[in-house]
Amino acid sequence: QVQLVESGGGSVQAGGSLRLSCQVFGYTGNSDCLGWFRRAPGTEREGVAGISTYGGSKYYADSVKGRFTISRDNAKNTVYLQMDSLKPEDTAMYYCAFKYVAAWCERTSEYKFWSQGTQVTVSS
């Protein structure tokens, strides 16, 4: 059973930065995607970014391109989401997730394991 433990949320003013971390437990394979998702109240879950095992495949939602950066450290079994130039519309609960197979990381429905979520609040 793969488990994901997330940390790093919080409150920040518009224009500020936050970094989210998500450590993966219970997986020792080498073909997977790790993704970040978010959900604001009253909205559907949105895929934010994803990255394949060795970083060869990445994707970003249009709404965060140029502001957010996804990366991973396989030695630490950890994926990161660096969020810069934050906007109030980035306010949401953020989740990391895991899917098998290091391809098509943008396919939200294929993610099988999810973190507990962490709140990010951006004030204007």
mmCIF file of N, CA and C in Angstrom:
data_model
loop_
_atom_site.group_PDB
_atom_site.id
_atom_site.type_symbol
_atom_site.label_atom_id
_atom_site.label_comp_id
_atom_site.label_asym_id
_atom_site.label_seq_id
_atom_site.Cartn_x
_atom_site.Cartn_y
_atom_site.Cartn_z
ATOM 1 N N GLN A 1 0.845 -1.187 0.000
ATOM 2 C CA GLN A 1 0.000 0.000 0.000
ATOM 3 C C GLN A 1 0.887 1.245 0.000
ATOM 4 N N VAL A 2 0.692 2.073 -0.986
ATOM 5 C CA VAL A 2 1.457 3.312 -1.076
ATOM 6 C C VAL A 2 0.787 4.369 -0.204
ATOM 7 N N GLN A 3 1.598 5.063 0.569
ATOM 8 C CA GLN A 3 1.081 6.154 1.391
ATOM 9 C C GLN A 3 1.848 7.428 1.083
ATOM 10 N N LEU A 4 1.152 8.543 1.140
ATOM 11 C CA LEU A 4 1.757 9.834 0.857
ATOM 12 C C LEU A 4 1.506 10.767 2.025
ATOM 13 N N VAL A 5 2.569 11.396 2.500
ATOM 14 C CA VAL A 5 2.472 12.320 3.620
ATOM 15 C C VAL A 5 2.935 13.689 3.153
ATOM 16 N N GLU A 6 2.038 14.633 3.240
ATOM 17 C CA GLU A 6 2.237 15.956 2.672
ATOM 18 C C GLU A 6 2.509 16.980 3.764
ATOM 19 N N SER A 7 3.258 18.006 3.414
ATOM 20 C CA SER A 7 3.512 19.096 4.354
ATOM 21 C C SER A 7 3.809 20.368 3.590
ATOM 22 N N GLY A 8 3.743 21.500 4.276
ATOM 23 C CA GLY A 8 4.192 22.758 3.703
ATOM 24 C C GLY A 8 3.132 23.771 3.360
ATOM 25 N N GLY A 9 1.868 23.471 3.608
ATOM 26 C CA GLY A 9 0.847 24.465 3.309
ATOM 27 C C GLY A 9 0.908 25.622 4.289
ATOM 28 N N GLY A 10 0.015 26.590 4.093
ATOM 29 C CA GLY A 10 -0.041 27.724 4.992
ATOM 30 C C GLY A 10 -0.698 28.914 4.344
ATOM 31 N N SER A 11 -0.504 30.065 4.972
ATOM 32 C CA SER A 11 -1.088 31.308 4.478
ATOM 33 C C SER A 11 0.005 32.257 4.027
ATOM 34 N N VAL A 12 -0.251 32.955 2.946
ATOM 35 C CA VAL A 12 0.735 33.879 2.392
ATOM 36 C C VAL A 12 -0.008 34.993 1.677
ATOM 37 N N GLN A 13 0.645 36.123 1.541
ATOM 38 C CA GLN A 13 0.044 37.217 0.793
ATOM 39 C C GLN A 13 0.286 37.039 -0.701
ATOM 40 N N ALA A 14 -0.557 37.644 -1.493
ATOM 41 C CA ALA A 14 -0.403 37.585 -2.948
ATOM 42 C C ALA A 14 1.000 38.026 -3.336
ATOM 43 N N GLY A 15 1.569 37.290 -4.272
ATOM 44 C CA GLY A 15 2.930 37.567 -4.707
ATOM 45 C C GLY A 15 3.980 36.767 -3.958
ATOM 46 N N GLY A 16 3.573 36.134 -2.887
ATOM 47 C CA GLY A 16 4.499 35.348 -2.083
ATOM 48 C C GLY A 16 4.719 33.957 -2.625
ATOM 49 N N SER A 17 5.476 33.166 -1.855
ATOM 50 C CA SER A 17 5.847 31.810 -2.280
ATOM 51 C C SER A 17 5.605 30.816 -1.157
ATOM 52 N N LEU A 18 5.349 29.594 -1.555
ATOM 53 C CA LEU A 18 5.271 28.458 -0.640
ATOM 54 C C LEU A 18 5.844 27.250 -1.349
ATOM 55 N N ARG A 19 6.356 26.306 -0.573
ATOM 56 C CA ARG A 19 6.792 25.037 -1.143
ATOM 57 C C ARG A 19 6.099 23.898 -0.425
ATOM 58 N N LEU A 20 5.460 23.056 -1.193
ATOM 59 C CA LEU A 20 4.826 21.857 -0.668
ATOM 60 C C LEU A 20 5.751 20.665 -0.874
ATOM 61 N N SER A 21 5.730 19.759 0.103
ATOM 62 C CA SER A 21 6.508 18.522 0.007
ATOM 63 C C SER A 21 5.577 17.340 0.220
ATOM 64 N N CYS A 22 5.914 16.240 -0.392
ATOM 65 C CA CYS A 22 5.107 15.028 -0.244
ATOM 66 C C CYS A 22 6.039 13.821 -0.298
ATOM 67 N N GLN A 23 6.100 13.105 0.805
ATOM 68 C CA GLN A 23 6.956 11.925 0.869
ATOM 69 C C GLN A 23 6.126 10.676 0.620
ATOM 70 N N VAL A 24 6.693 9.774 -0.165
ATOM 71 C CA VAL A 24 6.017 8.546 -0.561
ATOM 72 C C VAL A 24 6.578 7.372 0.237
ATOM 73 N N PHE A 25 5.691 6.572 0.788
ATOM 74 C CA PHE A 25 6.070 5.375 1.538
ATOM 75 C C PHE A 25 5.444 4.151 0.892
ATOM 76 N N GLY A 26 6.170 3.019 0.970
ATOM 77 C CA GLY A 26 5.611 1.754 0.535
ATOM 78 C C GLY A 26 5.755 1.459 -0.935
ATOM 79 N N TYR A 27 6.640 2.189 -1.632
ATOM 80 C CA TYR A 27 6.854 1.945 -3.065
ATOM 81 C C TYR A 27 8.332 1.997 -3.363
ATOM 82 N N THR A 28 8.823 0.959 -4.037
ATOM 83 C CA THR A 28 10.247 0.913 -4.386
ATOM 84 C C THR A 28 10.455 0.672 -5.862
ATOM 85 N N GLY A 29 9.434 0.882 -6.660
ATOM 86 C CA GLY A 29 9.551 0.675 -8.091
ATOM 87 C C GLY A 29 10.213 1.846 -8.786
ATOM 88 N N ASN A 30 10.240 1.789 -10.125
ATOM 89 C CA ASN A 30 10.890 2.863 -10.889
ATOM 90 C C ASN A 30 10.077 3.267 -12.111
ATOM 91 N N SER A 31 8.779 3.143 -12.014
ATOM 92 C CA SER A 31 7.924 3.601 -13.105
ATOM 93 C C SER A 31 6.628 4.139 -12.520
ATOM 94 N N ASP A 32 6.579 5.450 -12.388
ATOM 95 C CA ASP A 32 5.418 6.043 -11.740
ATOM 96 C C ASP A 32 5.309 7.503 -12.115
ATOM 97 N N CYS A 33 4.202 8.103 -11.766
ATOM 98 C CA CYS A 33 4.033 9.555 -11.812
ATOM 99 C C CYS A 33 3.610 10.029 -10.427
ATOM 100 N N LEU A 34 4.087 11.186 -10.065
ATOM 101 C CA LEU A 34 3.618 11.874 -8.868
ATOM 102 C C LEU A 34 2.995 13.191 -9.314
ATOM 103 N N GLY A 35 1.850 13.485 -8.789
ATOM 104 C CA GLY A 35 1.140 14.677 -9.224
ATOM 105 C C GLY A 35 0.661 15.517 -8.064
ATOM 106 N N TRP A 36 0.389 16.771 -8.363
ATOM 107 C CA TRP A 36 -0.221 17.700 -7.415
ATOM 108 C C TRP A 36 -1.580 18.121 -7.956
ATOM 109 N N PHE A 37 -2.537 18.166 -7.051
ATOM 110 C CA PHE A 37 -3.901 18.530 -7.404
ATOM 111 C C PHE A 37 -4.408 19.531 -6.376
ATOM 112 N N ARG A 38 -5.469 20.234 -6.718
ATOM 113 C CA ARG A 38 -6.047 21.155 -5.748
ATOM 114 C C ARG A 38 -7.555 21.207 -5.934
ATOM 115 N N ARG A 39 -8.198 21.619 -4.838
ATOM 116 C CA ARG A 39 -9.649 21.746 -4.877
ATOM 117 C C ARG A 39 -10.042 22.922 -3.994
ATOM 118 N N ALA A 40 -10.684 23.898 -4.617
ATOM 119 C CA ALA A 40 -11.212 25.042 -3.885
ATOM 120 C C ALA A 40 -12.675 24.763 -3.562
ATOM 121 N N PRO A 41 -13.204 25.368 -2.514
ATOM 122 C CA PRO A 41 -14.610 25.151 -2.159
ATOM 123 C C PRO A 41 -15.539 25.439 -3.330
ATOM 124 N N GLY A 42 -16.461 24.511 -3.571
ATOM 125 C CA GLY A 42 -17.432 24.705 -4.640
ATOM 126 C C GLY A 42 -16.914 24.430 -6.034
ATOM 127 N N THR A 43 -15.698 23.919 -6.136
ATOM 128 C CA THR A 43 -15.147 23.629 -7.459
ATOM 129 C C THR A 43 -14.740 22.169 -7.549
ATOM 130 N N GLU A 44 -14.464 21.734 -8.764
ATOM 131 C CA GLU A 44 -13.985 20.369 -8.955
ATOM 132 C C GLU A 44 -12.476 20.319 -8.749
ATOM 133 N N ARG A 45 -11.993 19.129 -8.476
ATOM 134 C CA ARG A 45 -10.560 18.939 -8.339
ATOM 135 C C ARG A 45 -9.844 19.273 -9.646
ATOM 136 N N GLU A 46 -8.722 19.940 -9.521
ATOM 137 C CA GLU A 46 -7.962 20.376 -10.691
ATOM 138 C C GLU A 46 -6.550 19.808 -10.622
ATOM 139 N N GLY A 47 -6.102 19.255 -11.720
ATOM 140 C CA GLY A 47 -4.713 18.827 -11.802
ATOM 141 C C GLY A 47 -3.827 20.044 -11.927
ATOM 142 N N VAL A 48 -2.784 20.122 -11.123
ATOM 143 C CA VAL A 48 -1.887 21.268 -11.116
ATOM 144 C C VAL A 48 -0.579 20.966 -11.842
ATOM 145 N N ALA A 49 0.036 19.851 -11.517
ATOM 146 C CA ALA A 49 1.320 19.484 -12.132
ATOM 147 C C ALA A 49 1.580 18.001 -11.899
ATOM 148 N N GLY A 50 2.422 17.431 -12.748
ATOM 149 C CA GLY A 50 2.790 16.027 -12.593
ATOM 150 C C GLY A 50 4.183 15.793 -13.121
ATOM 151 N N ILE A 51 4.825 14.744 -12.610
ATOM 152 C CA ILE A 51 6.194 14.453 -13.012
ATOM 153 C C ILE A 51 6.403 12.949 -12.998
ATOM 154 N N SER A 52 7.102 12.446 -13.991
ATOM 155 C CA SER A 52 7.390 11.022 -14.075
ATOM 156 C C SER A 52 8.617 10.684 -13.227
ATOM 157 N N THR A 53 8.941 9.422 -13.145
ATOM 158 C CA THR A 53 9.951 8.919 -12.221
ATOM 159 C C THR A 53 11.263 9.691 -12.260
ATOM 160 N N TYR A 54 11.801 9.867 -13.445
ATOM 161 C CA TYR A 54 13.095 10.534 -13.571
ATOM 162 C C TYR A 54 12.979 11.933 -14.144
ATOM 163 N N GLY A 55 11.767 12.455 -14.120
ATOM 164 C CA GLY A 55 11.555 13.837 -14.529
ATOM 165 C C GLY A 55 11.477 14.056 -16.025
ATOM 166 N N GLY A 56 11.486 12.967 -16.793
ATOM 167 C CA GLY A 56 11.466 13.137 -18.235
ATOM 168 C C GLY A 56 10.144 13.635 -18.775
ATOM 169 N N SER A 57 9.102 13.437 -18.016
ATOM 170 C CA SER A 57 7.776 13.892 -18.411
ATOM 171 C C SER A 57 7.197 14.758 -17.301
ATOM 172 N N LYS A 58 6.834 15.975 -17.655
ATOM 173 C CA LYS A 58 6.206 16.890 -16.710
ATOM 174 C C LYS A 58 5.019 17.547 -17.403
ATOM 175 N N TYR A 59 4.063 17.924 -16.596
ATOM 176 C CA TYR A 59 2.994 18.749 -17.140
ATOM 177 C C TYR A 59 2.581 19.780 -16.088
ATOM 178 N N TYR A 60 2.028 20.863 -16.568
ATOM 179 C CA TYR A 60 1.504 21.924 -15.701
ATOM 180 C C TYR A 60 0.149 22.370 -16.231
ATOM 181 N N ALA A 61 -0.736 22.680 -15.329
ATOM 182 C CA ALA A 61 -1.982 23.318 -15.727
ATOM 183 C C ALA A 61 -1.667 24.713 -16.261
ATOM 184 N N ASP A 62 -2.447 25.157 -17.225
ATOM 185 C CA ASP A 62 -2.220 26.481 -17.812
ATOM 186 C C ASP A 62 -2.241 27.575 -16.754
ATOM 187 N N SER A 63 -3.057 27.389 -15.735
ATOM 188 C CA SER A 63 -3.233 28.415 -14.710
ATOM 189 C C SER A 63 -1.996 28.609 -13.834
ATOM 190 N N VAL A 64 -1.053 27.659 -13.872
ATOM 191 C CA VAL A 64 0.120 27.779 -13.000
ATOM 192 C C VAL A 64 1.436 27.810 -13.777
ATOM 193 N N LYS A 65 1.383 27.654 -15.078
ATOM 194 C CA LYS A 65 2.611 27.657 -15.881
ATOM 195 C C LYS A 65 3.397 28.943 -15.661
ATOM 196 N N GLY A 66 4.687 28.779 -15.470
ATOM 197 C CA GLY A 66 5.552 29.934 -15.256
ATOM 198 C C GLY A 66 5.609 30.396 -13.812
ATOM 199 N N ARG A 67 4.741 29.870 -12.959
ATOM 200 C CA ARG A 67 4.721 30.259 -11.545
ATOM 201 C C ARG A 67 5.040 29.091 -10.615
ATOM 202 N N PHE A 68 4.604 27.906 -10.961
ATOM 203 C CA PHE A 68 4.817 26.726 -10.139
ATOM 204 C C PHE A 68 5.859 25.820 -10.790
ATOM 205 N N THR A 69 6.624 25.122 -9.964
ATOM 206 C CA THR A 69 7.626 24.181 -10.449
ATOM 207 C C THR A 69 7.524 22.879 -9.665
ATOM 208 N N ILE A 70 7.374 21.790 -10.389
ATOM 209 C CA ILE A 70 7.344 20.474 -9.752
ATOM 210 C C ILE A 70 8.717 19.835 -9.889
ATOM 211 N N SER A 71 9.141 19.147 -8.841
ATOM 212 C CA SER A 71 10.414 18.432 -8.880
ATOM 213 C C SER A 71 10.317 17.247 -7.937
ATOM 214 N N ARG A 72 11.289 16.366 -8.017
ATOM 215 C CA ARG A 72 11.291 15.211 -7.122
ATOM 216 C C ARG A 72 12.708 14.812 -6.793
ATOM 217 N N ASP A 73 12.873 14.234 -5.616
ATOM 218 C CA ASP A 73 14.144 13.690 -5.157
ATOM 219 C C ASP A 73 13.888 12.227 -4.856
ATOM 220 N N ASN A 74 14.290 11.354 -5.771
ATOM 221 C CA ASN A 74 13.988 9.930 -5.617
ATOM 222 C C ASN A 74 14.746 9.302 -4.439
ATOM 223 N N ALA A 75 15.884 9.842 -4.090
ATOM 224 C CA ALA A 75 16.633 9.328 -2.946
ATOM 225 C C ALA A 75 15.857 9.538 -1.650
ATOM 226 N N LYS A 76 15.029 10.578 -1.639
ATOM 227 C CA LYS A 76 14.214 10.879 -0.455
ATOM 228 C C LYS A 76 12.751 10.474 -0.649
ATOM 229 N N ASN A 77 12.443 9.887 -1.810
ATOM 230 C CA ASN A 77 11.058 9.507 -2.114
ATOM 231 C C ASN A 77 10.106 10.677 -1.903
ATOM 232 N N THR A 78 10.520 11.828 -2.384
ATOM 233 C CA THR A 78 9.762 13.048 -2.122
ATOM 234 C C THR A 78 9.550 13.852 -3.403
ATOM 235 N N VAL A 79 8.363 14.380 -3.532
ATOM 236 C CA VAL A 79 8.035 15.289 -4.629
ATOM 237 C C VAL A 79 7.725 16.656 -4.024
ATOM 238 N N TYR A 80 8.080 17.688 -4.771
ATOM 239 C CA TYR A 80 7.915 19.062 -4.299
ATOM 240 C C TYR A 80 7.083 19.869 -5.282
ATOM 241 N N LEU A 81 6.433 20.885 -4.760
ATOM 242 C CA LEU A 81 5.769 21.867 -5.602
ATOM 243 C C LEU A 81 6.163 23.247 -5.096
ATOM 244 N N GLN A 82 7.026 23.907 -5.849
ATOM 245 C CA GLN A 82 7.422 25.269 -5.535
ATOM 246 C C GLN A 82 6.410 26.214 -6.174
ATOM 247 N N MET A 83 5.783 27.025 -5.347
ATOM 248 C CA MET A 83 4.735 27.916 -5.825
ATOM 249 C C MET A 83 5.185 29.357 -5.614
ATOM 250 N N ASP A 84 5.405 30.050 -6.705
ATOM 251 C CA ASP A 84 5.829 31.454 -6.663
ATOM 252 C C ASP A 84 4.744 32.344 -7.254
ATOM 253 N N SER A 85 4.867 33.628 -6.990
ATOM 254 C CA SER A 85 3.893 34.608 -7.514
ATOM 255 C C SER A 85 2.462 34.157 -7.248
ATOM 256 N N LEU A 86 2.215 33.751 -6.038
ATOM 257 C CA LEU A 86 0.900 33.214 -5.693
ATOM 258 C C LEU A 86 -0.189 34.264 -5.813
ATOM 259 N N LYS A 87 -1.358 33.802 -6.219
ATOM 260 C CA LYS A 87 -2.529 34.652 -6.407
ATOM 261 C C LYS A 87 -3.653 34.175 -5.491
ATOM 262 N N PRO A 88 -4.588 35.043 -5.167
ATOM 263 C CA PRO A 88 -5.724 34.606 -4.336
ATOM 264 C C PRO A 88 -6.470 33.424 -4.939
ATOM 265 N N GLU A 89 -6.510 33.351 -6.261
ATOM 266 C CA GLU A 89 -7.211 32.221 -6.899
ATOM 267 C C GLU A 89 -6.470 30.896 -6.766
ATOM 268 N N ASP A 90 -5.258 30.917 -6.218
ATOM 269 C CA ASP A 90 -4.542 29.671 -5.924
ATOM 270 C C ASP A 90 -4.991 29.076 -4.590
ATOM 271 N N THR A 91 -5.812 29.790 -3.848
ATOM 272 C CA THR A 91 -6.303 29.293 -2.565
ATOM 273 C C THR A 91 -7.102 28.009 -2.762
ATOM 274 N N ALA A 92 -6.696 26.962 -2.065
ATOM 275 C CA ALA A 92 -7.339 25.654 -2.218
ATOM 276 C C ALA A 92 -6.704 24.665 -1.249
ATOM 277 N N MET A 93 -7.316 23.497 -1.173
ATOM 278 C CA MET A 93 -6.675 22.350 -0.520
ATOM 279 C C MET A 93 -5.830 21.668 -1.590
ATOM 280 N N TYR A 94 -4.583 21.431 -1.275
ATOM 281 C CA TYR A 94 -3.665 20.806 -2.212
ATOM 282 C C TYR A 94 -3.378 19.363 -1.804
ATOM 283 N N TYR A 95 -3.359 18.500 -2.794
ATOM 284 C CA TYR A 95 -3.114 17.076 -2.577
ATOM 285 C C TYR A 95 -1.998 16.595 -3.493
ATOM 286 N N CYS A 96 -1.187 15.664 -3.004
ATOM 287 C CA CYS A 96 -0.286 14.960 -3.904
ATOM 288 C C CYS A 96 -0.854 13.554 -4.120
ATOM 289 N N ALA A 97 -0.467 12.955 -5.214
ATOM 290 C CA ALA A 97 -1.013 11.649 -5.572
ATOM 291 C C ALA A 97 -0.009 10.851 -6.376
ATOM 292 N N PHE A 98 -0.251 9.547 -6.416
ATOM 293 C CA PHE A 98 0.667 8.596 -7.055
ATOM 294 C C PHE A 98 -0.080 7.746 -8.070
ATOM 295 N N LYS A 99 0.543 7.516 -9.223
ATOM 296 C CA LYS A 99 0.000 6.543 -10.170
ATOM 297 C C LYS A 99 1.135 5.668 -10.687
ATOM 298 N N TYR A 100 0.808 4.440 -10.984
ATOM 299 C CA TYR A 100 1.772 3.551 -11.593
ATOM 300 C C TYR A 100 1.958 3.937 -13.060
ATOM 301 N N VAL A 101 3.109 3.616 -13.582
ATOM 302 C CA VAL A 101 3.496 3.845 -14.983
ATOM 303 C C VAL A 101 3.927 5.290 -15.193
ATOM 304 N N ALA A 102 5.152 5.439 -15.630
ATOM 305 C CA ALA A 102 5.762 6.766 -15.798
ATOM 306 C C ALA A 102 5.432 7.371 -17.138
ATOM 307 N N ALA A 103 4.148 7.502 -17.406
ATOM 308 C CA ALA A 103 3.705 8.117 -18.656
ATOM 309 C C ALA A 103 2.303 8.683 -18.434
ATOM 310 N N TRP A 104 1.955 9.664 -19.293
ATOM 311 C CA TRP A 104 0.619 10.263 -19.194
ATOM 312 C C TRP A 104 0.339 10.739 -17.771
ATOM 313 N N CYS A 105 1.234 11.498 -17.227
ATOM 314 C CA CYS A 105 1.084 11.974 -15.857
ATOM 315 C C CYS A 105 -0.090 12.945 -15.703
ATOM 316 N N GLU A 106 -0.615 13.428 -16.805
ATOM 317 C CA GLU A 106 -1.738 14.359 -16.723
ATOM 318 C C GLU A 106 -3.082 13.637 -16.609
ATOM 319 N N ARG A 107 -3.080 12.321 -16.665
ATOM 320 C CA ARG A 107 -4.326 11.558 -16.598
ATOM 321 C C ARG A 107 -4.773 11.408 -15.147
ATOM 322 N N THR A 108 -5.594 12.315 -14.689
ATOM 323 C CA THR A 108 -6.011 12.384 -13.286
ATOM 324 C C THR A 108 -6.667 11.103 -12.810
ATOM 325 N N SER A 109 -7.480 10.480 -13.646
ATOM 326 C CA SER A 109 -8.244 9.296 -13.241
ATOM 327 C C SER A 109 -7.361 8.099 -12.924
ATOM 328 N N GLU A 110 -6.097 8.137 -13.348
ATOM 329 C CA GLU A 110 -5.216 6.990 -13.138
ATOM 330 C C GLU A 110 -4.463 7.058 -11.813
ATOM 331 N N TYR A 111 -4.587 8.151 -11.090
ATOM 332 C CA TYR A 111 -3.908 8.253 -9.798
ATOM 333 C C TYR A 111 -4.663 7.411 -8.768
ATOM 334 N N LYS A 112 -3.912 6.571 -8.056
ATOM 335 C CA LYS A 112 -4.533 5.572 -7.179
ATOM 336 C C LYS A 112 -4.426 5.908 -5.695
ATOM 337 N N PHE A 113 -3.374 6.615 -5.322
ATOM 338 C CA PHE A 113 -3.141 6.885 -3.908
ATOM 339 C C PHE A 113 -2.995 8.390 -3.709
ATOM 340 N N TRP A 114 -3.570 8.868 -2.594
ATOM 341 C CA TRP A 114 -3.665 10.302 -2.350
ATOM 342 C C TRP A 114 -3.208 10.662 -0.942
ATOM 343 N N SER A 115 -2.704 11.880 -0.827
ATOM 344 C CA SER A 115 -2.324 12.397 0.492
ATOM 345 C C SER A 115 -3.561 12.929 1.212
ATOM 346 N N GLN A 116 -3.324 13.367 2.434
ATOM 347 C CA GLN A 116 -4.440 13.861 3.236
ATOM 348 C C GLN A 116 -4.829 15.295 2.871
ATOM 349 N N GLY A 117 -3.966 15.999 2.192
ATOM 350 C CA GLY A 117 -4.251 17.366 1.775
ATOM 351 C C GLY A 117 -3.685 18.390 2.729
ATOM 352 N N THR A 118 -3.323 19.533 2.181
ATOM 353 C CA THR A 118 -2.847 20.647 2.998
ATOM 354 C C THR A 118 -3.420 21.939 2.431
ATOM 355 N N GLN A 119 -3.821 22.833 3.322
ATOM 356 C CA GLN A 119 -4.482 24.055 2.900
ATOM 357 C C GLN A 119 -3.466 25.116 2.509
ATOM 358 N N VAL A 120 -3.723 25.754 1.381
ATOM 359 C CA VAL A 120 -2.952 26.911 0.949
ATOM 360 C C VAL A 120 -3.928 28.074 0.822
ATOM 361 N N THR A 121 -3.638 29.167 1.521
ATOM 362 C CA THR A 121 -4.490 30.341 1.485
ATOM 363 C C THR A 121 -3.666 31.553 1.077
ATOM 364 N N VAL A 122 -4.108 32.220 0.026
ATOM 365 C CA VAL A 122 -3.408 33.397 -0.477
ATOM 366 C C VAL A 122 -4.322 34.603 -0.324
ATOM 367 N N SER A 123 -3.881 35.567 0.426
ATOM 368 C CA SER A 123 -4.696 36.757 0.672
ATOM 369 C C SER A 123 -4.247 37.900 -0.226
ATOM 370 N N SER A 124 -5.190 38.745 -0.566
ATOM 371 C CA SER A 124 -4.876 39.872 -1.464
ATOM 372 C C SER A 124 -4.425 41.088 -0.671
#
